Short mmCIF file of C-alpha atoms in Angstrom, two decimals:
data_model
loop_
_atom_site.label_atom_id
_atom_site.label_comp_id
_atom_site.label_asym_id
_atom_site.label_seq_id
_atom_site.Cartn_x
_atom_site.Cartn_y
_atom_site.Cartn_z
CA UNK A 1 41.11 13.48 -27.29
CA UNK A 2 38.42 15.74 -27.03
CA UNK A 3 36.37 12.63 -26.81
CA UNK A 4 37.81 11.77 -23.89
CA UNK A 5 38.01 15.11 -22.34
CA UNK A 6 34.04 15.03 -22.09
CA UNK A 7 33.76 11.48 -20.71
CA UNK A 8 36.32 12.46 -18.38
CA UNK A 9 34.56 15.56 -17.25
CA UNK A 10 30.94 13.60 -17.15
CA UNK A 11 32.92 10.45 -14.92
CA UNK A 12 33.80 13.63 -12.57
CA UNK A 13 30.51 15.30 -12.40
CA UNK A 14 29.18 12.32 -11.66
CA UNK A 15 31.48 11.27 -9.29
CA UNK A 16 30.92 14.84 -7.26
CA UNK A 17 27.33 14.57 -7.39
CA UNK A 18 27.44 10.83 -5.77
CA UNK A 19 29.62 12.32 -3.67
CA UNK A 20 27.37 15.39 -2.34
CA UNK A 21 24.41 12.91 -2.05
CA UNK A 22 26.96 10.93 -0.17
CA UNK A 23 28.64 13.55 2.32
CA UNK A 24 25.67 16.03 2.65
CA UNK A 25 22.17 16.20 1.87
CA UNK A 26 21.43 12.77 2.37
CA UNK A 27 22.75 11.30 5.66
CA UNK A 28 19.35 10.18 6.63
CA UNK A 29 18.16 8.30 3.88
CA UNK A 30 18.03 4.73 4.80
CA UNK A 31 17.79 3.02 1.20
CA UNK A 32 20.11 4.13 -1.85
CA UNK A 33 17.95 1.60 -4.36
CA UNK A 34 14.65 0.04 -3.93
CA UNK A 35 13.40 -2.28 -6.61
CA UNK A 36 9.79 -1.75 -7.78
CA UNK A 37 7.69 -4.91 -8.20
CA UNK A 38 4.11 -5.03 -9.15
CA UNK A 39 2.06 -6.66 -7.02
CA UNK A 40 -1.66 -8.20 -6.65
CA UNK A 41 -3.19 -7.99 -2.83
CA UNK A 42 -5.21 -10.50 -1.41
CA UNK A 43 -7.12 -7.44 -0.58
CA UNK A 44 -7.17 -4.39 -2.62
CA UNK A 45 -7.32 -1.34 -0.11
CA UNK A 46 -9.99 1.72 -1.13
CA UNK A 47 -9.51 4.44 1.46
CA UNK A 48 -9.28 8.12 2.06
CA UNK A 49 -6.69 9.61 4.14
CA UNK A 50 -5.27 13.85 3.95
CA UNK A 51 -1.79 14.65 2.40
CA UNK A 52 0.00 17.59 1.55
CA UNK A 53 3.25 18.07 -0.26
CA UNK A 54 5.35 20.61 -0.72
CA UNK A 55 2.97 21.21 -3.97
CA UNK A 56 -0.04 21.06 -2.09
CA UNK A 57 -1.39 24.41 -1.00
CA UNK A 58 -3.59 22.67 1.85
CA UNK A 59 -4.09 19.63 3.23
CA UNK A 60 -5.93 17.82 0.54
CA UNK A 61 -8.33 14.34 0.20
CA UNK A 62 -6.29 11.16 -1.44
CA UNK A 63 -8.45 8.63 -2.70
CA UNK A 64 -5.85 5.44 -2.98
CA UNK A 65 -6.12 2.43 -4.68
CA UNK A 66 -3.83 -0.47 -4.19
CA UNK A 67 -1.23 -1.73 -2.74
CA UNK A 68 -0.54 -2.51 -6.89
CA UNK A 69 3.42 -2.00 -6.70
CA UNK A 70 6.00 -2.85 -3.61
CA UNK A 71 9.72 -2.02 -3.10
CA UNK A 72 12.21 -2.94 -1.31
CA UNK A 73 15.53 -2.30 -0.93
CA UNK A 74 18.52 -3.22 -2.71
CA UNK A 75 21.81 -2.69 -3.29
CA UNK A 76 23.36 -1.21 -6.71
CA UNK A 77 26.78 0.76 -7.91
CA UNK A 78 28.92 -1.44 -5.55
CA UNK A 79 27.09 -0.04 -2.66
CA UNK A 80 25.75 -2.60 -0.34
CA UNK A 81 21.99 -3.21 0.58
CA UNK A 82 22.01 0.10 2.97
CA UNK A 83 18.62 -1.17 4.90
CA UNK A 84 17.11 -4.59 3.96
CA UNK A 85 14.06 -3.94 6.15
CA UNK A 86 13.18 -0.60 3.96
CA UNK A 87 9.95 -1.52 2.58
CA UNK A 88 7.46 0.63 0.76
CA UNK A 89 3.52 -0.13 -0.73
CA UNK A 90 2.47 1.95 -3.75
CA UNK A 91 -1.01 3.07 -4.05
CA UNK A 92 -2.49 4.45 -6.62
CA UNK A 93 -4.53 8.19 -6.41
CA UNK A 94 -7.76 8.24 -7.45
CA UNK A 95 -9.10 11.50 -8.52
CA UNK A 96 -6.03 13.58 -8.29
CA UNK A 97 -6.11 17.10 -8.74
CA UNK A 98 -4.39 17.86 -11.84
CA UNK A 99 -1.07 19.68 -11.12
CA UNK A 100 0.89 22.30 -13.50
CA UNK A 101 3.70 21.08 -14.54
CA UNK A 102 6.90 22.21 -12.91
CA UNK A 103 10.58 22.32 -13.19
CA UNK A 104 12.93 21.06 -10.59
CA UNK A 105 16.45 20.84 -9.64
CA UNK A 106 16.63 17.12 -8.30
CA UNK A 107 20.56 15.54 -7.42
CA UNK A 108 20.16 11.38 -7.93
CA UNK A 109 22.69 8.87 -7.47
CA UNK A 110 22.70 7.51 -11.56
CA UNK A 111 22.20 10.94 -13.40
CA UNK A 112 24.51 12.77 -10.86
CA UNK A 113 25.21 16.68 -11.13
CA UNK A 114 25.84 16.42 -15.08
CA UNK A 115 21.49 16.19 -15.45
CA UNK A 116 19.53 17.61 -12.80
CA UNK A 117 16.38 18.68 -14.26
CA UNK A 118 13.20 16.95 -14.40
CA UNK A 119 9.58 18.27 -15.22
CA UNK A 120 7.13 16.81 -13.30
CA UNK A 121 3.31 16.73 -13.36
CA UNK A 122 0.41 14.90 -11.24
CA UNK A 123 0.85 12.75 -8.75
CA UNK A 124 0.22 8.90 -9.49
CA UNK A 125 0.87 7.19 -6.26
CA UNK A 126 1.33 7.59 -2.83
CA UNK A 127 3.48 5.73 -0.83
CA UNK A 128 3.63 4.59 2.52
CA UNK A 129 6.28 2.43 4.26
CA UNK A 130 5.62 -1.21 5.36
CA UNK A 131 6.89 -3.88 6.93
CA UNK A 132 7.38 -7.53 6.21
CA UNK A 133 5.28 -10.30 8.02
CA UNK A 134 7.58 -13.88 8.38
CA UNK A 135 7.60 -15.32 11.92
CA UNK A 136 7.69 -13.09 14.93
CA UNK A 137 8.01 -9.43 15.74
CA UNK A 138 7.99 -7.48 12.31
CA UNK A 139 11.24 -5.16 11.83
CA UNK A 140 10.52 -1.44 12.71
CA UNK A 141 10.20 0.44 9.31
CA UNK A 142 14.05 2.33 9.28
CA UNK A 143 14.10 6.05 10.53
CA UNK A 144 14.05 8.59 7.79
CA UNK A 145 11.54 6.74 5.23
CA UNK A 146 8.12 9.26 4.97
CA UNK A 147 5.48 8.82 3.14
CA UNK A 148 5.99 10.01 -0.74
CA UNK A 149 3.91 10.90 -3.43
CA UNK A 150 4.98 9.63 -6.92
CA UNK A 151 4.59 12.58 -9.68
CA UNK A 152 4.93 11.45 -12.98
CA UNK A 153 8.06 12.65 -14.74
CA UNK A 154 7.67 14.13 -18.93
CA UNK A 155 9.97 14.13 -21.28
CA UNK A 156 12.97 12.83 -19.42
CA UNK A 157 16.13 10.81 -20.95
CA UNK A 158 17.19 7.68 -20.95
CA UNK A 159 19.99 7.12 -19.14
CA UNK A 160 21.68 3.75 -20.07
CA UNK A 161 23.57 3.17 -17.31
CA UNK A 162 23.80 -0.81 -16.58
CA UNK A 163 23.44 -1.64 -12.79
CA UNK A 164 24.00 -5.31 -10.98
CA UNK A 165 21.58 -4.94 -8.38
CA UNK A 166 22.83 -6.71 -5.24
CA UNK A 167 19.81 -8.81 -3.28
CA UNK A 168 17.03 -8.37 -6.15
CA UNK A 169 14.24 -11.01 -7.19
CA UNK A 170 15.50 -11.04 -10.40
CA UNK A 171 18.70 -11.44 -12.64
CA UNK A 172 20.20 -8.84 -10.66
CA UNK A 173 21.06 -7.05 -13.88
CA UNK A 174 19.03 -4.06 -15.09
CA UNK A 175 19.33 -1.02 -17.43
CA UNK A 176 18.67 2.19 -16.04
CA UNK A 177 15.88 3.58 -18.64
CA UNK A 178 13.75 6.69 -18.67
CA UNK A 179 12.83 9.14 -15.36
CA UNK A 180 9.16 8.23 -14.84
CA UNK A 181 8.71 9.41 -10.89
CA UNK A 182 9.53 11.76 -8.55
CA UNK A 183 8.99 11.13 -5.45
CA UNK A 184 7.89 13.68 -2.70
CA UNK A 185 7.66 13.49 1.02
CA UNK A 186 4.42 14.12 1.86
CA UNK A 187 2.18 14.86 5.05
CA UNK A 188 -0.25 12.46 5.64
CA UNK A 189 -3.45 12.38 8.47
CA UNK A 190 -4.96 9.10 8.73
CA UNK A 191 -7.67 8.73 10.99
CA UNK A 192 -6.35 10.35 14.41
CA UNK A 193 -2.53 9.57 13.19
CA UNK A 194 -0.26 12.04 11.64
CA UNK A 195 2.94 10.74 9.44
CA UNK A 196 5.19 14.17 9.59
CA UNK A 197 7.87 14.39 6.80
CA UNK A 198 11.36 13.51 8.97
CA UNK A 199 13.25 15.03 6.10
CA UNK A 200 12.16 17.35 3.41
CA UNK A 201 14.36 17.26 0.36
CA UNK A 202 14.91 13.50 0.70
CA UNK A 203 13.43 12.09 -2.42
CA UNK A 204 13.19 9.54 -4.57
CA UNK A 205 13.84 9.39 -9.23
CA UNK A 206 12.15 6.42 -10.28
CA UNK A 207 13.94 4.83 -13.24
CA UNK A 208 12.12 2.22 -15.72
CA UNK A 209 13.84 -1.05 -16.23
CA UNK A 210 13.40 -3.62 -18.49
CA UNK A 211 10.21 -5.88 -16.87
CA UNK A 212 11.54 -8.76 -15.45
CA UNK A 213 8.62 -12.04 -14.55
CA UNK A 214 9.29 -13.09 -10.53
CA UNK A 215 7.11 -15.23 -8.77
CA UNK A 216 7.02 -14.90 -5.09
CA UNK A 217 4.00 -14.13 -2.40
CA UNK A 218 4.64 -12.63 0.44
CA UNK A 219 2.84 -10.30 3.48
CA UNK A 220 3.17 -7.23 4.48
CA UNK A 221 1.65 -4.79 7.10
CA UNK A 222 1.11 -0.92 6.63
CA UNK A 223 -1.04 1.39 7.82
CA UNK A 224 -4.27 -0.18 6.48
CA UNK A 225 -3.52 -3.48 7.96
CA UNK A 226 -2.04 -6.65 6.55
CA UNK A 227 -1.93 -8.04 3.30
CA UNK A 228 -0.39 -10.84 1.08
CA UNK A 229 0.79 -9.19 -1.96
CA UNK A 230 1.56 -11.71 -4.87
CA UNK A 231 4.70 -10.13 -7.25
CA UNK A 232 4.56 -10.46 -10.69
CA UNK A 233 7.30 -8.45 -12.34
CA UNK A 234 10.23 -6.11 -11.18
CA UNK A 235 9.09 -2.85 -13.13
CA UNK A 236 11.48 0.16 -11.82
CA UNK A 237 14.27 0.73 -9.72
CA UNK A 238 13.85 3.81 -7.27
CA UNK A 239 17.03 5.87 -6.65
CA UNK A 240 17.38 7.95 -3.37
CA UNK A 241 18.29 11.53 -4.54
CA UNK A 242 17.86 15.56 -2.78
CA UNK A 243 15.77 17.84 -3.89
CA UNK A 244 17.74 20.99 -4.62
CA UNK A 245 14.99 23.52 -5.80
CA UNK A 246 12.07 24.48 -7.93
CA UNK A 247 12.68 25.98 -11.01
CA UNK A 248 9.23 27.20 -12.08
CA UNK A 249 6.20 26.16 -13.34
CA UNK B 1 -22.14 39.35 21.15
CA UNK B 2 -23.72 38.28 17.68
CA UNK B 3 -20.01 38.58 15.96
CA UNK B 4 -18.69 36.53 18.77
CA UNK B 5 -21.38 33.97 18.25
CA UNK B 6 -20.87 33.73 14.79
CA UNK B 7 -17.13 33.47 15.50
CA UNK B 8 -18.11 30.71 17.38
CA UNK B 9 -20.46 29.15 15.27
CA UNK B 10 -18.14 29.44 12.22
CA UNK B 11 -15.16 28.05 14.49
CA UNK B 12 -17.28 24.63 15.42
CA UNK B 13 -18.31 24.53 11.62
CA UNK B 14 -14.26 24.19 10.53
CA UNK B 15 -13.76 21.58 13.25
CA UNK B 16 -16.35 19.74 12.19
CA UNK B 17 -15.38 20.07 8.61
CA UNK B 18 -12.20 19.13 9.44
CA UNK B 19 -13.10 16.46 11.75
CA UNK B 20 -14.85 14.81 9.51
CA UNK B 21 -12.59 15.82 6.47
CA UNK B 22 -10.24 13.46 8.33
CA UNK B 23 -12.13 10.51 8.32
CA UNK B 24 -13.43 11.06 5.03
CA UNK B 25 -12.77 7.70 2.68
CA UNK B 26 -12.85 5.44 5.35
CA UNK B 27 -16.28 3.60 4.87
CA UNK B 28 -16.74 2.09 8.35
CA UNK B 29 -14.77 4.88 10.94
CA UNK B 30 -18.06 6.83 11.50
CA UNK B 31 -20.09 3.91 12.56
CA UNK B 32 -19.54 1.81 15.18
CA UNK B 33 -18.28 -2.05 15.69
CA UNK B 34 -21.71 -2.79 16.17
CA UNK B 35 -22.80 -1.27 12.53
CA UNK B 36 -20.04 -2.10 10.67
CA UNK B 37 -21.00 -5.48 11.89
CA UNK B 38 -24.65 -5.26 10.60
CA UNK B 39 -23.31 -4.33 7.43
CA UNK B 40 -21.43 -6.69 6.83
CA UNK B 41 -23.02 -9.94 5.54
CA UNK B 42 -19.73 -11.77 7.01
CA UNK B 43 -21.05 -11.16 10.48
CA UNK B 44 -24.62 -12.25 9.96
CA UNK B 45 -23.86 -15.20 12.85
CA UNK B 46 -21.75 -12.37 14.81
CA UNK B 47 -24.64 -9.80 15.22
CA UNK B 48 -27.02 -12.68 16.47
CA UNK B 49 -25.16 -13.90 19.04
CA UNK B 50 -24.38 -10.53 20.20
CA UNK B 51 -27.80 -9.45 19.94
CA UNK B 52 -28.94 -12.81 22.06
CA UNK B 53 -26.03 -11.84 24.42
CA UNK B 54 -27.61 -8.22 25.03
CA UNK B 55 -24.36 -7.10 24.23
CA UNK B 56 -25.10 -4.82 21.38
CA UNK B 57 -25.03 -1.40 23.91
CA UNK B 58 -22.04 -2.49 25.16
CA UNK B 59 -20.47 -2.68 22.00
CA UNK B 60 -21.95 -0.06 20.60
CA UNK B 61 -20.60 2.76 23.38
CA UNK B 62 -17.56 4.75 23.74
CA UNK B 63 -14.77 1.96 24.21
CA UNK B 64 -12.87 1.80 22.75
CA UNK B 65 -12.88 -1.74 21.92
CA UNK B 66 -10.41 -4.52 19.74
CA UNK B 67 -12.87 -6.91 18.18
CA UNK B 68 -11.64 -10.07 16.75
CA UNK B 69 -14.85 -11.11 14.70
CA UNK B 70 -15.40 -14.37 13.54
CA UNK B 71 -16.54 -15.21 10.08
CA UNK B 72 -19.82 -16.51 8.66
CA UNK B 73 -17.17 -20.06 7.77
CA UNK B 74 -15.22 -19.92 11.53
CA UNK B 75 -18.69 -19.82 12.96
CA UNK B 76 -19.48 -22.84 10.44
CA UNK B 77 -16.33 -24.82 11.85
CA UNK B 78 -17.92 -25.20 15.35
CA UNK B 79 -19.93 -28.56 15.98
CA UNK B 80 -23.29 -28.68 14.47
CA UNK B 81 -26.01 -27.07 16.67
CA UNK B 82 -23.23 -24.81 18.72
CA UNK B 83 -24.46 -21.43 18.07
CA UNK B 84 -28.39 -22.74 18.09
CA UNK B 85 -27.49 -23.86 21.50
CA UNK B 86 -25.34 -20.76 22.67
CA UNK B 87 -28.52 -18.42 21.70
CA UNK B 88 -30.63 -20.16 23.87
CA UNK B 89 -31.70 -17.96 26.93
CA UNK B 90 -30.15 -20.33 29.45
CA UNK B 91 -26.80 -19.93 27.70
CA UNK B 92 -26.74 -16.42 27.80
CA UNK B 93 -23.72 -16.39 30.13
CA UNK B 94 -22.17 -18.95 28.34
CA UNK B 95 -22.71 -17.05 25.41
CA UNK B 96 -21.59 -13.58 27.50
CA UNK B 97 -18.03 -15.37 28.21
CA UNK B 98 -17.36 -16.63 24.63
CA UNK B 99 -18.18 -13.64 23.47
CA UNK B 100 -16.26 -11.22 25.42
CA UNK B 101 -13.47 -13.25 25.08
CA UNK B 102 -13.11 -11.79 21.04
CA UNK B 103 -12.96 -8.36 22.90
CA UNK B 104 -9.71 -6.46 23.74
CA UNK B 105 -9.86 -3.07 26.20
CA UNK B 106 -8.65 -0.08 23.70
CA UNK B 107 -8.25 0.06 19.95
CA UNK B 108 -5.26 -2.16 19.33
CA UNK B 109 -4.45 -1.87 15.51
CA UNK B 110 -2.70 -4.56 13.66
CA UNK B 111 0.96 -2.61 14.15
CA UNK B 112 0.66 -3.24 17.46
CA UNK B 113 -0.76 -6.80 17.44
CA UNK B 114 2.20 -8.03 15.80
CA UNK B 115 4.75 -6.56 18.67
CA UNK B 116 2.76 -8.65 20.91
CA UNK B 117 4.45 -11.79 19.14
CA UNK B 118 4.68 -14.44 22.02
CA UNK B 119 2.96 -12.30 24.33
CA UNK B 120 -1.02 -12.32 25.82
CA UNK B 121 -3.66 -9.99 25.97
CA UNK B 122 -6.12 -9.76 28.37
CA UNK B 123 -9.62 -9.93 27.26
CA UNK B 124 -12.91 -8.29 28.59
CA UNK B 125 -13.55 -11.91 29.54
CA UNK B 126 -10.74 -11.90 32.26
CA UNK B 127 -8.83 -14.36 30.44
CA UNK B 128 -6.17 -14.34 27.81
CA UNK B 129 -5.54 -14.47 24.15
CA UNK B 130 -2.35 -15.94 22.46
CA UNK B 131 -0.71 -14.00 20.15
CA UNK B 132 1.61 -15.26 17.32
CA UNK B 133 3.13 -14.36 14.37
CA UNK B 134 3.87 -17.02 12.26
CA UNK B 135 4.63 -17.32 8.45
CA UNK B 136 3.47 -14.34 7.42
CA UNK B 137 0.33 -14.70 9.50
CA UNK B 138 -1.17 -13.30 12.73
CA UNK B 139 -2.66 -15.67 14.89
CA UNK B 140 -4.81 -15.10 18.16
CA UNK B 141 -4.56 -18.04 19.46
CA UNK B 142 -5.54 -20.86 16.84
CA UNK B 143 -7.31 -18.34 14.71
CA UNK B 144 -5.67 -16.59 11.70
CA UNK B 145 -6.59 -13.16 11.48
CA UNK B 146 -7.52 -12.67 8.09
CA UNK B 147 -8.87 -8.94 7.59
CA UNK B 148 -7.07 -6.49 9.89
CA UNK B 149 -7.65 -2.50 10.44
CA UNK B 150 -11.61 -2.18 10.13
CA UNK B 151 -11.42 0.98 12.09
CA UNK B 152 -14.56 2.15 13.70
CA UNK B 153 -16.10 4.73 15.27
CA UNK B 154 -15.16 3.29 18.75
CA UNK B 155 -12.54 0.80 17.97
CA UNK B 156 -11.34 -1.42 15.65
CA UNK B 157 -12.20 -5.35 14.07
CA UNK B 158 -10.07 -7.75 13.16
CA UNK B 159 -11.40 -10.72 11.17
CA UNK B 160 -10.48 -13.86 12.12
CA UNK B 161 -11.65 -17.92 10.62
CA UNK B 162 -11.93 -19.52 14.23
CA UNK B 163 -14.23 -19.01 16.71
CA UNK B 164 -12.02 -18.29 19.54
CA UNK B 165 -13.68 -20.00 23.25
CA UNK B 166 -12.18 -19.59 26.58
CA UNK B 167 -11.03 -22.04 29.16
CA UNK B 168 -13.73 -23.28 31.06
CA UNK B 169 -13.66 -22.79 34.77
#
């Protein structure tokens, strides 16, 4: 009984956090999932650009790395693939400044409002929006996707949940494992462009999933130009969330 | 007047900081096409016709200017004793037109070459350049654009594996 009382209660929590991602904070977002695959580029981009955060004090220097992940968006928890054309290239930063770590208040769509702590440290990647090359006109990148920086998560649970993940590369079946990012809107200057953040606590929990091998090559074009990227393995799945606040460092 | 004129002095000194804060990482924005050229050993055939061309000031002043530069191996595709002919002094206009034909007025970067899918752009030549976008690729007209972006001080380069030659009048 009382075992059932608590699953009960956690099916509800969940079910009113999903819901006040749904109705509220998160209109704008146009991906719920994106699937993280690691990727090799024809041409590995070295380049400096400026980005702040909300944990940067001042625009800062980002040394990046990369494109050596991509995502893209797909669909999971019986919701449909929200934008197909959402597509995202992770680089990594060199050289970070090392950042305290801090607590935050973070609402996600598989953790819900029963778990909405993380700690968070440096940041790993940043990431910028692309778009896919095939034949003609590329697809505009979809209103409300920044540019994030990935800080690593510590210490954060797994959460089991099993997801079929509609449109993936893969077996379209994944466990939803340990926090490892959060994701960050983030300034950026790049050259004589500025990327502003559209929406400030849209964000981003990147879960680990069991690696999965695909094979597929494909090009994409982002702010440093194009690239074929060549995927090797889905890695994470990335899980559109609010922030809600700091907590502290 | 000294405080204002340190004001002012310190007030250039943070633009400039800035300024070049912003570029900072890049590797080839603070030089020009012309240097990134020279600096490249992938444009050793480039840089010599545009030398022979007198072309180098041109290229190396405000623009800005969209470059589609040809490889050491699209220059190699042309027929055997092209370019030795082209450098010649009595090709020079020859040379002039083929040339300016891989130049675009402005800085076009690749986000906006692709939205030109189907479309033409006019060259400093006077004539046009196809541009497609085709399995994943980025073609002006049959050359592939393989390197995109190479931002420079007054425009940008795009690296292409074809020599691209105008319609002869």
């Amino acid at each position: 009984m009382m075992n059932f009382s608590l699953r009960s209660f956690s099916v509800v929590c969940w079910f009113a956090g999903c819901l006040a991602i749904s109705s509220t904070s998160h209109a704008h977002s146009p991906v719920d999932f994106l699937e993280v695959i690691r990727v090799k580029p024809t041409q590995v981009i070295l380049h400096g650009v400026e980005t702040k955060s909300r944990y940067d004090s001042e625009r800062q220097e980002s040394s990046l790395e990369g494109p050596g992940y991509f995502s893209r968006g797909v669909g999971a928890m019986k919701r449909e693939v929200k934008s197909p054309r959402a597509y995202m290239n992770w680089f990594a930063i060199k050289d970070a400044k090392p950042q305290p770590k801090r607590e935050v208040e973070v609402l996600d769509m598989v953790r819900g409002a029963a778990s909405k702590r993380l700690k968070i440290g440096n940041e790993v990647f940043l990431i910028s929006p692309s778009q896919r090359l095939t034949s003609g006109a590329p697809d505009e990148v979809p209103e409300g996707l920044d540019i994030y920086k990935a800080y690593e998560v510590h210490g954060g649970a797994a959460v089991g949940l099993k997801l079929e993940i509609a449109s993936s590369l893969g077996s379209g079946k994944a466990t939803v494992g340990k926090p490892v990012y959060l994701c960050m809107p983030t300034q950026e200057w790049h050259h004589d462009e500025t990327f502003p953040v559209t929406h400030l606590k849209d964000c981003f929990v990147v879960y680990e999933i069991e690696e999965q091998p695909v094979t597929s090559t494909f090009n994409t074009i982002d702010q440093f130009g194009i690239n074929e990227l060549k995927a090797s393995s889905i890695r994470w799945i990335c899980v559109r969330a609010a922030f809600l606040r700091d907590l502290g460092k | 007047m000294k405080k204002a004129f340190l004001a002012l002095a310190a007030g250039f000194m943070v633009l400039a900081a800035s300024t070049q804060s912003a570029f900072a990482g890049c590797g080839t924005c603070d030089k020009t096409i012309v240097e990134n050229a020279v600096a490249s050993k992938s444009f050793a055939t480039l840089v010599a016709a545009v030398k022979a061309a007198g072309l180098v000031e041109t290229l190396s002043g405000d623009g800005p200017f969209t470059v589609f530069a040809p490889t050491e191996e699209a220059f190699a595709k042309l027929p055997k004793g092209t370019v030795a002919d082209l450098v010649k002094p009595e090709n020079k206009d020859k040379l002039v037109a083929i040339l300016t034909y891989h130049v675009v007025p402005g800085k076009v970067m690749s986000k906006d070459v692709v939205k030109l899918d189907g479309k033409k752009a006019k060259t400093v030549q006077g004539g046009q350049v196809g541009v497609k976008v085709k399995d994943g690729s980025v073609m002006i007209n049959k050359a592939k654009v393989v390197k995109a972006d190479i931002a420079c001080k007054n425009g940008v380069i795009h690296v292409i594996d074809t020599v691209l030659l105008p319609k002869t009048k």
